Tab-separated table of N, CA and C in Angstrom:
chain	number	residue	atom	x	y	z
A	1	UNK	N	0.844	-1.174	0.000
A	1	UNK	CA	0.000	0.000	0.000
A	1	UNK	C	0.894	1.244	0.000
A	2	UNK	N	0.710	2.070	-0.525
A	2	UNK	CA	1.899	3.303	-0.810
A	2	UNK	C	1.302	4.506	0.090
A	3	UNK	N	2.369	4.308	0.304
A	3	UNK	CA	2.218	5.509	1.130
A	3	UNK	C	3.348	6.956	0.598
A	4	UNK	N	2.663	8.393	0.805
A	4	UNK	CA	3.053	9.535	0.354
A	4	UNK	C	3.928	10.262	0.769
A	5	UNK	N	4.904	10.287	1.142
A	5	UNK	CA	5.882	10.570	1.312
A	5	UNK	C	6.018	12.528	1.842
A	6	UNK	N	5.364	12.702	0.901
A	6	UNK	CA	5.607	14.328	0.687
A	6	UNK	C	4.001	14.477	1.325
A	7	UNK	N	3.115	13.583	1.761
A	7	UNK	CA	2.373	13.759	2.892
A	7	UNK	C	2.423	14.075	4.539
A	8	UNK	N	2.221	15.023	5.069
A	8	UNK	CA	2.300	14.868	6.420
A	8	UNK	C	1.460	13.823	7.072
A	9	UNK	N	2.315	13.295	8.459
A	9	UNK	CA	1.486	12.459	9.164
A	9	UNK	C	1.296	13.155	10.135
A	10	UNK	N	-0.155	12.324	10.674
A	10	UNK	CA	-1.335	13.364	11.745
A	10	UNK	C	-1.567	12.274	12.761
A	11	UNK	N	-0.670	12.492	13.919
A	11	UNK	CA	-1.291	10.959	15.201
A	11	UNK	C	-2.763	11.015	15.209
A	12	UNK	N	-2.922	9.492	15.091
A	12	UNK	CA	-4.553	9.578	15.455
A	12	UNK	C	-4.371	9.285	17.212
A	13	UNK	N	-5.379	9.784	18.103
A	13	UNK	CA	-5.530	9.535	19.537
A	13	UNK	C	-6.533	8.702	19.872
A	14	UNK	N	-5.953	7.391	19.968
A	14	UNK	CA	-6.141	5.592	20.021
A	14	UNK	C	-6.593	5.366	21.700
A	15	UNK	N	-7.937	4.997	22.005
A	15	UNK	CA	-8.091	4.818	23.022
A	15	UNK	C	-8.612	2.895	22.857
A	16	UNK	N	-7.813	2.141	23.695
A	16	UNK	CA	-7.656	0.673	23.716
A	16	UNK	C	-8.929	0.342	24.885
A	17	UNK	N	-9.673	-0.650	24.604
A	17	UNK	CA	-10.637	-1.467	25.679
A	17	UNK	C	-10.161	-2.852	25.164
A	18	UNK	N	-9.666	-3.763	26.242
A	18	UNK	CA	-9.934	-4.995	26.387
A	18	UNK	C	-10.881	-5.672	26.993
A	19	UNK	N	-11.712	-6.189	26.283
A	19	UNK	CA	-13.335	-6.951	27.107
A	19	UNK	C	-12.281	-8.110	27.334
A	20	UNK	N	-12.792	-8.474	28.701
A	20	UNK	CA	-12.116	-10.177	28.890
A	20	UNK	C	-13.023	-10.306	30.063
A	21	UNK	N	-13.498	-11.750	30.738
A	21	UNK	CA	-13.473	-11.661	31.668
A	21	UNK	C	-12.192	-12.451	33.198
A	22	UNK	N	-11.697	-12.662	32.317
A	22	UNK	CA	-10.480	-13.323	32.675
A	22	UNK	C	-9.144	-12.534	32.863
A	23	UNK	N	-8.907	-11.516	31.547
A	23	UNK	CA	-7.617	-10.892	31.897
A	23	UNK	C	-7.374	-10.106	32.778
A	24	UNK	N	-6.511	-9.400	32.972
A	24	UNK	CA	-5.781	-7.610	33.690
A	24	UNK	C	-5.063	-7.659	33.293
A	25	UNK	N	-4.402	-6.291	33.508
A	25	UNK	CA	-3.103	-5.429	32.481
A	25	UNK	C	-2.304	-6.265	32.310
A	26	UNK	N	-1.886	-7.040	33.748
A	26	UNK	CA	-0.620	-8.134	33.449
A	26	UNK	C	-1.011	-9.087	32.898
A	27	UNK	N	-2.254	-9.841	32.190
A	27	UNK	CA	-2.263	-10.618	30.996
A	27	UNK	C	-2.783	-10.164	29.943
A	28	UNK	N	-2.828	-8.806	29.796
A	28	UNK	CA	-3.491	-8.357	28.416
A	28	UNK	C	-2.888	-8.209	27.323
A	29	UNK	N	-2.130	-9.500	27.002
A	29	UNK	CA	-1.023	-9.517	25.645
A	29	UNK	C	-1.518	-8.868	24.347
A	30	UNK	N	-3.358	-9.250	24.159
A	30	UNK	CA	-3.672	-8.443	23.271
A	30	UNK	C	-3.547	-6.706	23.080
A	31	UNK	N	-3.863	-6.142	24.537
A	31	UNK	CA	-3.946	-4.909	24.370
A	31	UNK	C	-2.330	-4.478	24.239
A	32	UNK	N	-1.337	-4.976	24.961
A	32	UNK	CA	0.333	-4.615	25.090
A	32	UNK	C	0.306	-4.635	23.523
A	33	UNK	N	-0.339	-5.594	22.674
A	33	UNK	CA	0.310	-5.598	21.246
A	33	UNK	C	0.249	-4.296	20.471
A	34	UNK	N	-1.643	-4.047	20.492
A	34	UNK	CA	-1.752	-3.320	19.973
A	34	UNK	C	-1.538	-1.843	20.777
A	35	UNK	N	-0.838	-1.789	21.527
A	35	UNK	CA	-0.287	-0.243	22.160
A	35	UNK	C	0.763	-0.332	21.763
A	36	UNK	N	1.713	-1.641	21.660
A	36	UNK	CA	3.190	-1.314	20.979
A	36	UNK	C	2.746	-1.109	19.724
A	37	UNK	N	1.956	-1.371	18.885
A	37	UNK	CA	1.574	-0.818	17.327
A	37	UNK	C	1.349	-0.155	16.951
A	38	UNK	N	0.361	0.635	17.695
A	38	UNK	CA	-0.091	1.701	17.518
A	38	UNK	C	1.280	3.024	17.956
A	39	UNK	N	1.750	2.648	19.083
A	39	UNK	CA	2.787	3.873	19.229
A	39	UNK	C	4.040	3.754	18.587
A	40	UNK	N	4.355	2.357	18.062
A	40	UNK	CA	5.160	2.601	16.733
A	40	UNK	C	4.760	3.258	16.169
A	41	UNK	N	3.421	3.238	15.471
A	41	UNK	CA	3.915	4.088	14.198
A	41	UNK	C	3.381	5.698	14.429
A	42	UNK	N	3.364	5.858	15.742
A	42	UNK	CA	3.428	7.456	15.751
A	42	UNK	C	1.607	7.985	16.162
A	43	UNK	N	1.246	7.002	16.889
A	43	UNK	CA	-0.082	7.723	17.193
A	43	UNK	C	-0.080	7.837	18.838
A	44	UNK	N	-0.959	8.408	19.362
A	44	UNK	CA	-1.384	8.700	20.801
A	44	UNK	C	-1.941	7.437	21.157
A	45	UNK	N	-1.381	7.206	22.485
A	45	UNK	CA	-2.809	5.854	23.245
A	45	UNK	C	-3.297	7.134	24.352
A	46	UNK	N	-4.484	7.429	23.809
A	46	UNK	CA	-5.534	8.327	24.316
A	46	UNK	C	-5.678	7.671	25.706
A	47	UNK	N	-5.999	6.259	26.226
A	47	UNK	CA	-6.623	5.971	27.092
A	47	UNK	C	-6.445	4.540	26.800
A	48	UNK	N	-6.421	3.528	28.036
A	48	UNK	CA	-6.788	2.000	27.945
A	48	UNK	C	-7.431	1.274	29.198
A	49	UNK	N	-8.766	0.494	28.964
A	49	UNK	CA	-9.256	0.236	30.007
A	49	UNK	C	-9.578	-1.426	29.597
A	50	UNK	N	-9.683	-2.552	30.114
A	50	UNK	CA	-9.916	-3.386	31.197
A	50	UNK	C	-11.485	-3.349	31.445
A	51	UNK	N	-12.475	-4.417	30.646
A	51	UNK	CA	-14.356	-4.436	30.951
A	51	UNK	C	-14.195	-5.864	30.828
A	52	UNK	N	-15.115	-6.285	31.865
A	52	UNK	CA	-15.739	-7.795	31.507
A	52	UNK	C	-16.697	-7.579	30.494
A	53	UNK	N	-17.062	-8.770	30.056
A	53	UNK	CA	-18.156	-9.111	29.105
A	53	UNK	C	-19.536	-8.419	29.181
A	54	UNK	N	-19.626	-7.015	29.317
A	54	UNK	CA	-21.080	-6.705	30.007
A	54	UNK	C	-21.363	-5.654	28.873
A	55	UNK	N	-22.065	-5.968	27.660
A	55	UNK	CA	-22.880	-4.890	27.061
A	55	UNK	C	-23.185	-3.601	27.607
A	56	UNK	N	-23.497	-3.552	28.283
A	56	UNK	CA	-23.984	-1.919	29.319
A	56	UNK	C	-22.817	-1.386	29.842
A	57	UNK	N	-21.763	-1.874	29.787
A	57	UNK	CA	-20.489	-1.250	30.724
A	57	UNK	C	-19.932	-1.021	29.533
A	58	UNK	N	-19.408	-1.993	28.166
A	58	UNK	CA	-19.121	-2.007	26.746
A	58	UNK	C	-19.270	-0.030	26.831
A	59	UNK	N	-20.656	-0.223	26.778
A	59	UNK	CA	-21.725	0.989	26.000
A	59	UNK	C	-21.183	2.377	26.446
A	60	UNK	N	-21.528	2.445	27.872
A	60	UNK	CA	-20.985	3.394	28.460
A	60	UNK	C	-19.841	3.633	28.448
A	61	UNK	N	-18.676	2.965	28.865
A	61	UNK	CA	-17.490	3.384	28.033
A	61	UNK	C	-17.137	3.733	26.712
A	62	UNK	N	-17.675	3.542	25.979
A	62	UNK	CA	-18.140	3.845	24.413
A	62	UNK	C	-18.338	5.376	23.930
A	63	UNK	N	-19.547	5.244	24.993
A	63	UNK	CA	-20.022	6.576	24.978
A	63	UNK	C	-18.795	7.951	25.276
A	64	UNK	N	-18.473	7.215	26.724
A	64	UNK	CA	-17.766	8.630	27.246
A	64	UNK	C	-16.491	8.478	26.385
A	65	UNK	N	-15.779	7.511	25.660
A	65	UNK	CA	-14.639	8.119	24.860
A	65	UNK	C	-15.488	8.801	23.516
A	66	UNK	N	-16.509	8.431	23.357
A	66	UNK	CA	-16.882	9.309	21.806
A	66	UNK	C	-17.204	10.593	22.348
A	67	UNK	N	-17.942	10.732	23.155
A	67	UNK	CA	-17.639	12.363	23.713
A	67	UNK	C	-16.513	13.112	24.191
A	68	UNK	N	-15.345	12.593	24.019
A	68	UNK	CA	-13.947	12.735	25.020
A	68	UNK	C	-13.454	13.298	23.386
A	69	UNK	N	-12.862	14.997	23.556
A	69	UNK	CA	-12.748	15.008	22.478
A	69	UNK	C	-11.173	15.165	21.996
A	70	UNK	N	-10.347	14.156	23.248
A	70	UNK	CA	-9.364	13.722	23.066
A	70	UNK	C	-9.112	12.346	22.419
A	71	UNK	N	-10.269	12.172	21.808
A	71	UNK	CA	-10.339	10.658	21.911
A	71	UNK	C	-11.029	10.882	19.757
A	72	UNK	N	-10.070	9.919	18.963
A	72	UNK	CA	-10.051	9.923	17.123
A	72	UNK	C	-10.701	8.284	17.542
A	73	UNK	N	-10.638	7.798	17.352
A	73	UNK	CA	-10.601	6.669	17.354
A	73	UNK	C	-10.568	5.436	18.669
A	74	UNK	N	-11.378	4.432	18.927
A	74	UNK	CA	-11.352	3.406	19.577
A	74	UNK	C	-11.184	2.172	19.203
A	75	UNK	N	-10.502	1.222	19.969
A	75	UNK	CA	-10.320	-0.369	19.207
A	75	UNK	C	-9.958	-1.232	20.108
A	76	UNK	N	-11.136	-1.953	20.305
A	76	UNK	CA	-11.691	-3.058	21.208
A	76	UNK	C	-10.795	-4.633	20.482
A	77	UNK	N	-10.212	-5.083	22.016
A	77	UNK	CA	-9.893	-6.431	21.659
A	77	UNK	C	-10.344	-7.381	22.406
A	78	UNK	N	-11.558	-8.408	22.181
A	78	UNK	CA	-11.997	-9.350	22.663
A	78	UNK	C	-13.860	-8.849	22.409
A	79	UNK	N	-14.244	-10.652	23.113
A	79	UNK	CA	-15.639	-10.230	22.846
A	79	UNK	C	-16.041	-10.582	21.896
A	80	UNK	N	-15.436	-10.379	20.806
A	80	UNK	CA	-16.336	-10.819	19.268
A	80	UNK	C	-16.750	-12.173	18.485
A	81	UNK	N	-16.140	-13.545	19.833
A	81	UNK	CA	-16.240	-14.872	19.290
A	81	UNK	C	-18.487	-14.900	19.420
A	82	UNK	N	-18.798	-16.255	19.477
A	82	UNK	CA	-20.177	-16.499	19.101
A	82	UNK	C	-20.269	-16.887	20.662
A	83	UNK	N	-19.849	-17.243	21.983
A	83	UNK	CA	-20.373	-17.472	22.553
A	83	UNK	C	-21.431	-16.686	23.607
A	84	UNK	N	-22.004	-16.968	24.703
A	84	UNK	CA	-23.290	-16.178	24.991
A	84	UNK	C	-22.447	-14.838	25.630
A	85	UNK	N	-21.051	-15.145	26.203
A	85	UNK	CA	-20.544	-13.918	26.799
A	85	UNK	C	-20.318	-12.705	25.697
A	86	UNK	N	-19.715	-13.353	24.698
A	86	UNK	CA	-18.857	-12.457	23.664
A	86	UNK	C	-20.503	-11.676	23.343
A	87	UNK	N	-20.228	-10.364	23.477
A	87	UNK	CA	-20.937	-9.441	23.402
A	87	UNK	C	-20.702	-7.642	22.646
A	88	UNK	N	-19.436	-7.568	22.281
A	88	UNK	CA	-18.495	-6.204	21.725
A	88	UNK	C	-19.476	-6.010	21.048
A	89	UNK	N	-19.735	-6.592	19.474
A	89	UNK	CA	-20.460	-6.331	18.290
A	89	UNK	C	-21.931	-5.978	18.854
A	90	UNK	N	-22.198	-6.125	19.649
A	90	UNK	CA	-23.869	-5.522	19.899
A	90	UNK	C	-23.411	-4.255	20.415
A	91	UNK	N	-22.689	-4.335	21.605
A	91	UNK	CA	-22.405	-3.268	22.118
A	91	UNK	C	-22.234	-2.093	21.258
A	92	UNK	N	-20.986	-2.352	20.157
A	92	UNK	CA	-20.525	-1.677	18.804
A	92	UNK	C	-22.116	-0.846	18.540
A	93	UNK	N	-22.743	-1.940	17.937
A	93	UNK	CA	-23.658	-1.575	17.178
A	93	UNK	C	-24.711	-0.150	17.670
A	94	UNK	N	-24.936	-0.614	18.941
A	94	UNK	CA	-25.535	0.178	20.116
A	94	UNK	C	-25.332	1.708	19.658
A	95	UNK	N	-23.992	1.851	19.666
A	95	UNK	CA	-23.467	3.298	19.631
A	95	UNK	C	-23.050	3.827	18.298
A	96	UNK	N	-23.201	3.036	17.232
A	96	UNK	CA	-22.604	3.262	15.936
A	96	UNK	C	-24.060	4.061	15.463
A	97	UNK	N	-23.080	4.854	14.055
A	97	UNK	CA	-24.203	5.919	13.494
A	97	UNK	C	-24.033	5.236	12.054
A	98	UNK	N	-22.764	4.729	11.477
A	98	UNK	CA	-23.312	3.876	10.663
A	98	UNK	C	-22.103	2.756	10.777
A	99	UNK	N	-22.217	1.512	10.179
A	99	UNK	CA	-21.486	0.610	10.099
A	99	UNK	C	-20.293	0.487	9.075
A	100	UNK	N	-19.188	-0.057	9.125
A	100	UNK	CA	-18.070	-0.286	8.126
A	100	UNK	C	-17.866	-1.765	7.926
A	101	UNK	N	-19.280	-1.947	7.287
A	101	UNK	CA	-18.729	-3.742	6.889
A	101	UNK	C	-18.051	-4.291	6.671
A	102	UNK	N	-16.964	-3.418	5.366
A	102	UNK	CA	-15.834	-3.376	4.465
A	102	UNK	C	-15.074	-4.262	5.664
A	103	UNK	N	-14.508	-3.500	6.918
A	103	UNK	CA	-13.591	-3.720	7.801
A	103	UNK	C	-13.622	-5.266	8.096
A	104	UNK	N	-14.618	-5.709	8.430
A	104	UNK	CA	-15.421	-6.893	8.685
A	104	UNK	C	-14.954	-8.056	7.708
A	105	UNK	N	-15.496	-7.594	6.967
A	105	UNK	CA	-15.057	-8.585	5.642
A	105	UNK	C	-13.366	-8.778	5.200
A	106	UNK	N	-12.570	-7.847	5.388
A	106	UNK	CA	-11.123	-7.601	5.157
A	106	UNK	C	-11.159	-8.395	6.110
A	107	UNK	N	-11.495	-8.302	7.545
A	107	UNK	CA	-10.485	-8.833	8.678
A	107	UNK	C	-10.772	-10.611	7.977
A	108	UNK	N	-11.793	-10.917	7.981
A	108	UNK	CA	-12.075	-12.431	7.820
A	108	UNK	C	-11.276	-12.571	6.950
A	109	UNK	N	-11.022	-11.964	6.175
A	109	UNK	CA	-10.561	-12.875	4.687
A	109	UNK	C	-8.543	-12.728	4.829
A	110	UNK	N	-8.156	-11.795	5.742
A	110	UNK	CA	-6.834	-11.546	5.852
A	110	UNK	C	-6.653	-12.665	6.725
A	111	UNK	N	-7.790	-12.986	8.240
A	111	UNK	CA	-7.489	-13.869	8.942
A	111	UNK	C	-7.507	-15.298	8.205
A	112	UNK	N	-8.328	-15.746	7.540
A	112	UNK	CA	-8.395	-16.753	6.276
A	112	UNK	C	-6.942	-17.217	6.048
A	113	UNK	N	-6.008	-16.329	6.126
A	113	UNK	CA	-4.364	-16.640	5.132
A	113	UNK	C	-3.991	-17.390	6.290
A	114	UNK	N	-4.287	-17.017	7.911
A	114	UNK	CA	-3.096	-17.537	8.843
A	114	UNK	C	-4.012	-18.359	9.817
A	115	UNK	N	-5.504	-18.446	10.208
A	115	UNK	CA	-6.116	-19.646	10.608
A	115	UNK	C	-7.191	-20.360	10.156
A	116	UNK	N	-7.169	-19.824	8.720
A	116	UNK	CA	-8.217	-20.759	7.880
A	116	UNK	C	-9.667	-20.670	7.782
A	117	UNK	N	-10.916	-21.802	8.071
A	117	UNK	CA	-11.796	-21.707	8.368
A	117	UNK	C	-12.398	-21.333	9.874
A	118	UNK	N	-11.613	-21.051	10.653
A	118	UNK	CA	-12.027	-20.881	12.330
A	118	UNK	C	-12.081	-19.003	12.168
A	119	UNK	N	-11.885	-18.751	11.227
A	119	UNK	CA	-12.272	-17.175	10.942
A	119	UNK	C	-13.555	-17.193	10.948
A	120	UNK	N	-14.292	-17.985	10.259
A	120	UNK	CA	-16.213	-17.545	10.933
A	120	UNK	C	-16.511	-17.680	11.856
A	121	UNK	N	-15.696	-17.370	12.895
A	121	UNK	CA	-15.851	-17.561	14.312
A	121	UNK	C	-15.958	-16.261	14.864
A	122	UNK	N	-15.628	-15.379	13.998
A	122	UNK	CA	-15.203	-13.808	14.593
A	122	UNK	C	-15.962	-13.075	13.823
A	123	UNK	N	-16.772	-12.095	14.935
A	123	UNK	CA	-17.805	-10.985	14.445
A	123	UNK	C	-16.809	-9.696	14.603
A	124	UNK	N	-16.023	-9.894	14.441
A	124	UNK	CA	-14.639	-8.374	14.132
A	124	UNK	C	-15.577	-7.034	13.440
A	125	UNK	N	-15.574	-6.243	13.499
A	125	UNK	CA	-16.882	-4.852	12.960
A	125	UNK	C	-16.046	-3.924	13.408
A	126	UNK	N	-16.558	-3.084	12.738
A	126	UNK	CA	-15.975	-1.476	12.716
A	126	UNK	C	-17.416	-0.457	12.614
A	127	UNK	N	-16.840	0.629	13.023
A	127	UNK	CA	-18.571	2.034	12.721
A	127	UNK	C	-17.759	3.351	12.825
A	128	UNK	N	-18.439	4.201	12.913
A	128	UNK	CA	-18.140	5.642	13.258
A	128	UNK	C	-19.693	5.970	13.883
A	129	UNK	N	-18.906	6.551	15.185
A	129	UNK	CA	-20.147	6.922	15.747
A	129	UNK	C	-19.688	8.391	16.632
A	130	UNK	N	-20.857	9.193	15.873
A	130	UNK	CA	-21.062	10.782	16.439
A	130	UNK	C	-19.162	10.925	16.064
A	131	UNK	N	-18.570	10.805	14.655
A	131	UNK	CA	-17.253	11.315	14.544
A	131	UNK	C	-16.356	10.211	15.524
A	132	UNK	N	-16.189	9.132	15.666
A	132	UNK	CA	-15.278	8.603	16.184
A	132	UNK	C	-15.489	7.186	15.794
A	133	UNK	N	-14.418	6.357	15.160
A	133	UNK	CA	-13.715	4.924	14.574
A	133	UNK	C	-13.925	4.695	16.047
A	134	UNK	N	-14.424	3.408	15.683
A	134	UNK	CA	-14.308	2.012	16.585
A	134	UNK	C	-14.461	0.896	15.723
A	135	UNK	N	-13.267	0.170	16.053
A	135	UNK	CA	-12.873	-0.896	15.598
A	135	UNK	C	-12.691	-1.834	16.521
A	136	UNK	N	-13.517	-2.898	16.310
A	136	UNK	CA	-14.179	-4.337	17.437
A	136	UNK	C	-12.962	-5.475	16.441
A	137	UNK	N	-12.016	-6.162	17.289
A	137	UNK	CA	-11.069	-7.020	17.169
A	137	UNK	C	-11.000	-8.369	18.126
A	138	UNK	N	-11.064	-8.974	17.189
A	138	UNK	CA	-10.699	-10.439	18.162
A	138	UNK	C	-9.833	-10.288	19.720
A	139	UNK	N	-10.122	-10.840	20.592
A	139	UNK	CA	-8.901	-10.801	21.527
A	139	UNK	C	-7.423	-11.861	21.562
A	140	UNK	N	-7.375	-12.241	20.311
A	140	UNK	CA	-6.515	-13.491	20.676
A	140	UNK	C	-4.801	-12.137	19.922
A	141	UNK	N	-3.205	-11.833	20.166
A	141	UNK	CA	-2.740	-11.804	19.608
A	141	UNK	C	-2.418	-11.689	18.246
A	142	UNK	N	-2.931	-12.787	17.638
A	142	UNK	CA	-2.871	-12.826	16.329
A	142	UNK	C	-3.515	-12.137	15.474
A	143	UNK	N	-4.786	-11.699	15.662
A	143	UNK	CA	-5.901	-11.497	15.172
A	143	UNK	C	-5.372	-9.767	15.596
A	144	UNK	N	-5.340	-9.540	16.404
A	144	UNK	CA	-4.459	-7.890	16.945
A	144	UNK	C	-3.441	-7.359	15.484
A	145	UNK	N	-2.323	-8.653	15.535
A	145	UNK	CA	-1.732	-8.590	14.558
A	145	UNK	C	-2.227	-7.904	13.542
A	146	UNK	N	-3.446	-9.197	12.685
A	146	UNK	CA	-3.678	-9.446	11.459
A	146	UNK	C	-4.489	-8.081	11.255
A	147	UNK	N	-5.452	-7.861	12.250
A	147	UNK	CA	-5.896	-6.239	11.967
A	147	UNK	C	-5.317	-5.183	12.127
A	148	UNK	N	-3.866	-5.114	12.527
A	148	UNK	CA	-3.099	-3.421	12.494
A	148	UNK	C	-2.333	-3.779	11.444
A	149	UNK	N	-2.013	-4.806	10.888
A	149	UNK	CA	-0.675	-4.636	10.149
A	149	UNK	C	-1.416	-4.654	8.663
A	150	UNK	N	-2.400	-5.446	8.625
A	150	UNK	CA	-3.291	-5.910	7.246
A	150	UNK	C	-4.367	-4.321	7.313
A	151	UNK	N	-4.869	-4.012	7.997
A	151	UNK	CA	-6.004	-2.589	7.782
A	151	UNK	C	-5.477	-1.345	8.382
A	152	UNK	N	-4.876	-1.564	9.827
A	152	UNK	CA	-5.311	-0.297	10.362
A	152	UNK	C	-3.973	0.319	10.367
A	153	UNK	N	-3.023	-0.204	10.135
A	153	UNK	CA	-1.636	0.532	9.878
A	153	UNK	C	-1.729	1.595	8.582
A	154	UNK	N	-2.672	0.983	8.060
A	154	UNK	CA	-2.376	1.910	6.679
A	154	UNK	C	-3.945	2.873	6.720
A	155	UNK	N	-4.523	2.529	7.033
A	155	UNK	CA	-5.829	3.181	7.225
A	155	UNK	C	-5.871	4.097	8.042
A	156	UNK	N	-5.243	4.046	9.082
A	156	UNK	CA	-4.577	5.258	9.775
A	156	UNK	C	-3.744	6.430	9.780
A	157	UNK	N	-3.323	5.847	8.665
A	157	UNK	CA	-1.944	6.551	8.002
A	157	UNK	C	-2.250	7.433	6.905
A	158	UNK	N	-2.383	9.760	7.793
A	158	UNK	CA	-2.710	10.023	6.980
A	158	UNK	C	-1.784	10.111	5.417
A	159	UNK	N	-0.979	9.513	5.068
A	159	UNK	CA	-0.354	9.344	4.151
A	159	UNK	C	-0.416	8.409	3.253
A	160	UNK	N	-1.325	7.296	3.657
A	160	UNK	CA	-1.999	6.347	2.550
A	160	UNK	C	-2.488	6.595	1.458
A	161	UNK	N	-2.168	6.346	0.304
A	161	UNK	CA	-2.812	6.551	-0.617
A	161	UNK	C	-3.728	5.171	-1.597
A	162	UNK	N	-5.160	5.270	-2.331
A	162	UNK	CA	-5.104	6.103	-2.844
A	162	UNK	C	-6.335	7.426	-1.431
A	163	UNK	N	-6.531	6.491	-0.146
A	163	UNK	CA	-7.660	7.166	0.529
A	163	UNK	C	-6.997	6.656	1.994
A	164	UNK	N	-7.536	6.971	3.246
A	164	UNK	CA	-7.548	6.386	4.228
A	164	UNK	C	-8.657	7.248	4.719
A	165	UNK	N	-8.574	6.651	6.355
A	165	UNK	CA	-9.983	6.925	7.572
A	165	UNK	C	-9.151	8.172	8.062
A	166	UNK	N	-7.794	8.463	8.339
A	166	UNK	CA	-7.868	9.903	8.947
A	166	UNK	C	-8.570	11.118	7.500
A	167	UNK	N	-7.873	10.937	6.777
A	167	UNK	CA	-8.900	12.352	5.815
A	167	UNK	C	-10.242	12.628	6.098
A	168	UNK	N	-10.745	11.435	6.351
A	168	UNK	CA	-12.291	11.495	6.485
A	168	UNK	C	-12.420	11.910	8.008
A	169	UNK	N	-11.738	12.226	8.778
A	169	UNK	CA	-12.319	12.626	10.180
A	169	UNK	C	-12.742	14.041	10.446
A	170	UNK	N	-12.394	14.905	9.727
A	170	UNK	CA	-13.185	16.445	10.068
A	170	UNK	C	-14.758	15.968	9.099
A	171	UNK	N	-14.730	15.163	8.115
A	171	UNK	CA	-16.186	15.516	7.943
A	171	UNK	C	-16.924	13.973	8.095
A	172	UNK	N	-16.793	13.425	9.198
A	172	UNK	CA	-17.598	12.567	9.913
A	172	UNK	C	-18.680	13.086	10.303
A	173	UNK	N	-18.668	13.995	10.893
A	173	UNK	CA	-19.811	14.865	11.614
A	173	UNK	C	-21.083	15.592	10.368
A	174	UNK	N	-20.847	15.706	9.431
A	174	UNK	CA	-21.182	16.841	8.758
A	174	UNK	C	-22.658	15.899	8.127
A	175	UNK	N	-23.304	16.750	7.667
A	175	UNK	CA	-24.707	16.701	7.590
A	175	UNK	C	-25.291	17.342	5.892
């Protein structure tokens, strides 16, 4: 993916939620990944929090980073398998103004290359809601991986060409 050279880059300000009900900071390999990824390549970690499996807690945290207007972007790791806990993607949905299927569909089919058919296992989703990216990610490592290095490295990057998601953030809002 090419990136522009004679483009300036613009940190996006990355606020991390790990749904687990099992982890904390000291086992949150998923979230450590994607904070070392994200601050490689030059963005803010706005914020990182630590939710069990609870739709309503999801939500509300949701909420107050989309009103936080330190806060470009959010990206949830865990939650998105089929069982009765995994709950992110409703939550997502809850607060989204519209959906980014696209994202959805990329993640499956990138995850496809490195675990095959156990990719329809993952409701991975993306939205913009009231001006702010949230991006719902598997919690396993890999899947962290496969979505910063395969989408959001470059999608982030206002220097992507031939488009990315930062250009589009002053007129998210607009009517």
């Amino acid at each position: 993916m090419p990136i522009d050279e004679n483009r300036n880059f613009l940190p996006v300000r990355i606020a991390v939620l790990t749904v687990s009900d099992t982890r904390g900071l000291a086992e949150d390999r998923s979230g450590d990944t994607l904070v070392a990824r994200l601050s490689a390549a030059g963005h803010v970690l706005a914020d990182r929090v630590i939710l069990r499996d609870d739709a309503d807690a999801i939500v509300a945290r949701l909420h107050r980073w989309i009103d936080d207007a330190e806060v470009d972007c959010i990206i949830t790791t865990g939650g998105t398998g089929v069982t009765g806990r995994d709950v992110t993607p409703e939550a997502v949905e809850r607060v989204a103004d519209k959906m980014i299927p696209g994202f959805g569909e990329l993640f499956r089919w990138l995850s496809f290359q490195t675990i095959g058919t156990s990719t329809v296992q993952s409701r991975a989703c993306a939205c913009v809601a009231r001006g702010t990216y949230i991006f719902a990610l598997p919690g396993s490592t890999g899947a962290v991986k496969d979505a910063w290095d395969g989408i959001l490295a470059s999608q982030l990057d206002s220097r992507h060409r031939p488009c990315n998601f930062v250009e589009l953030m002053p007129r998210l809002t607009e009517r």
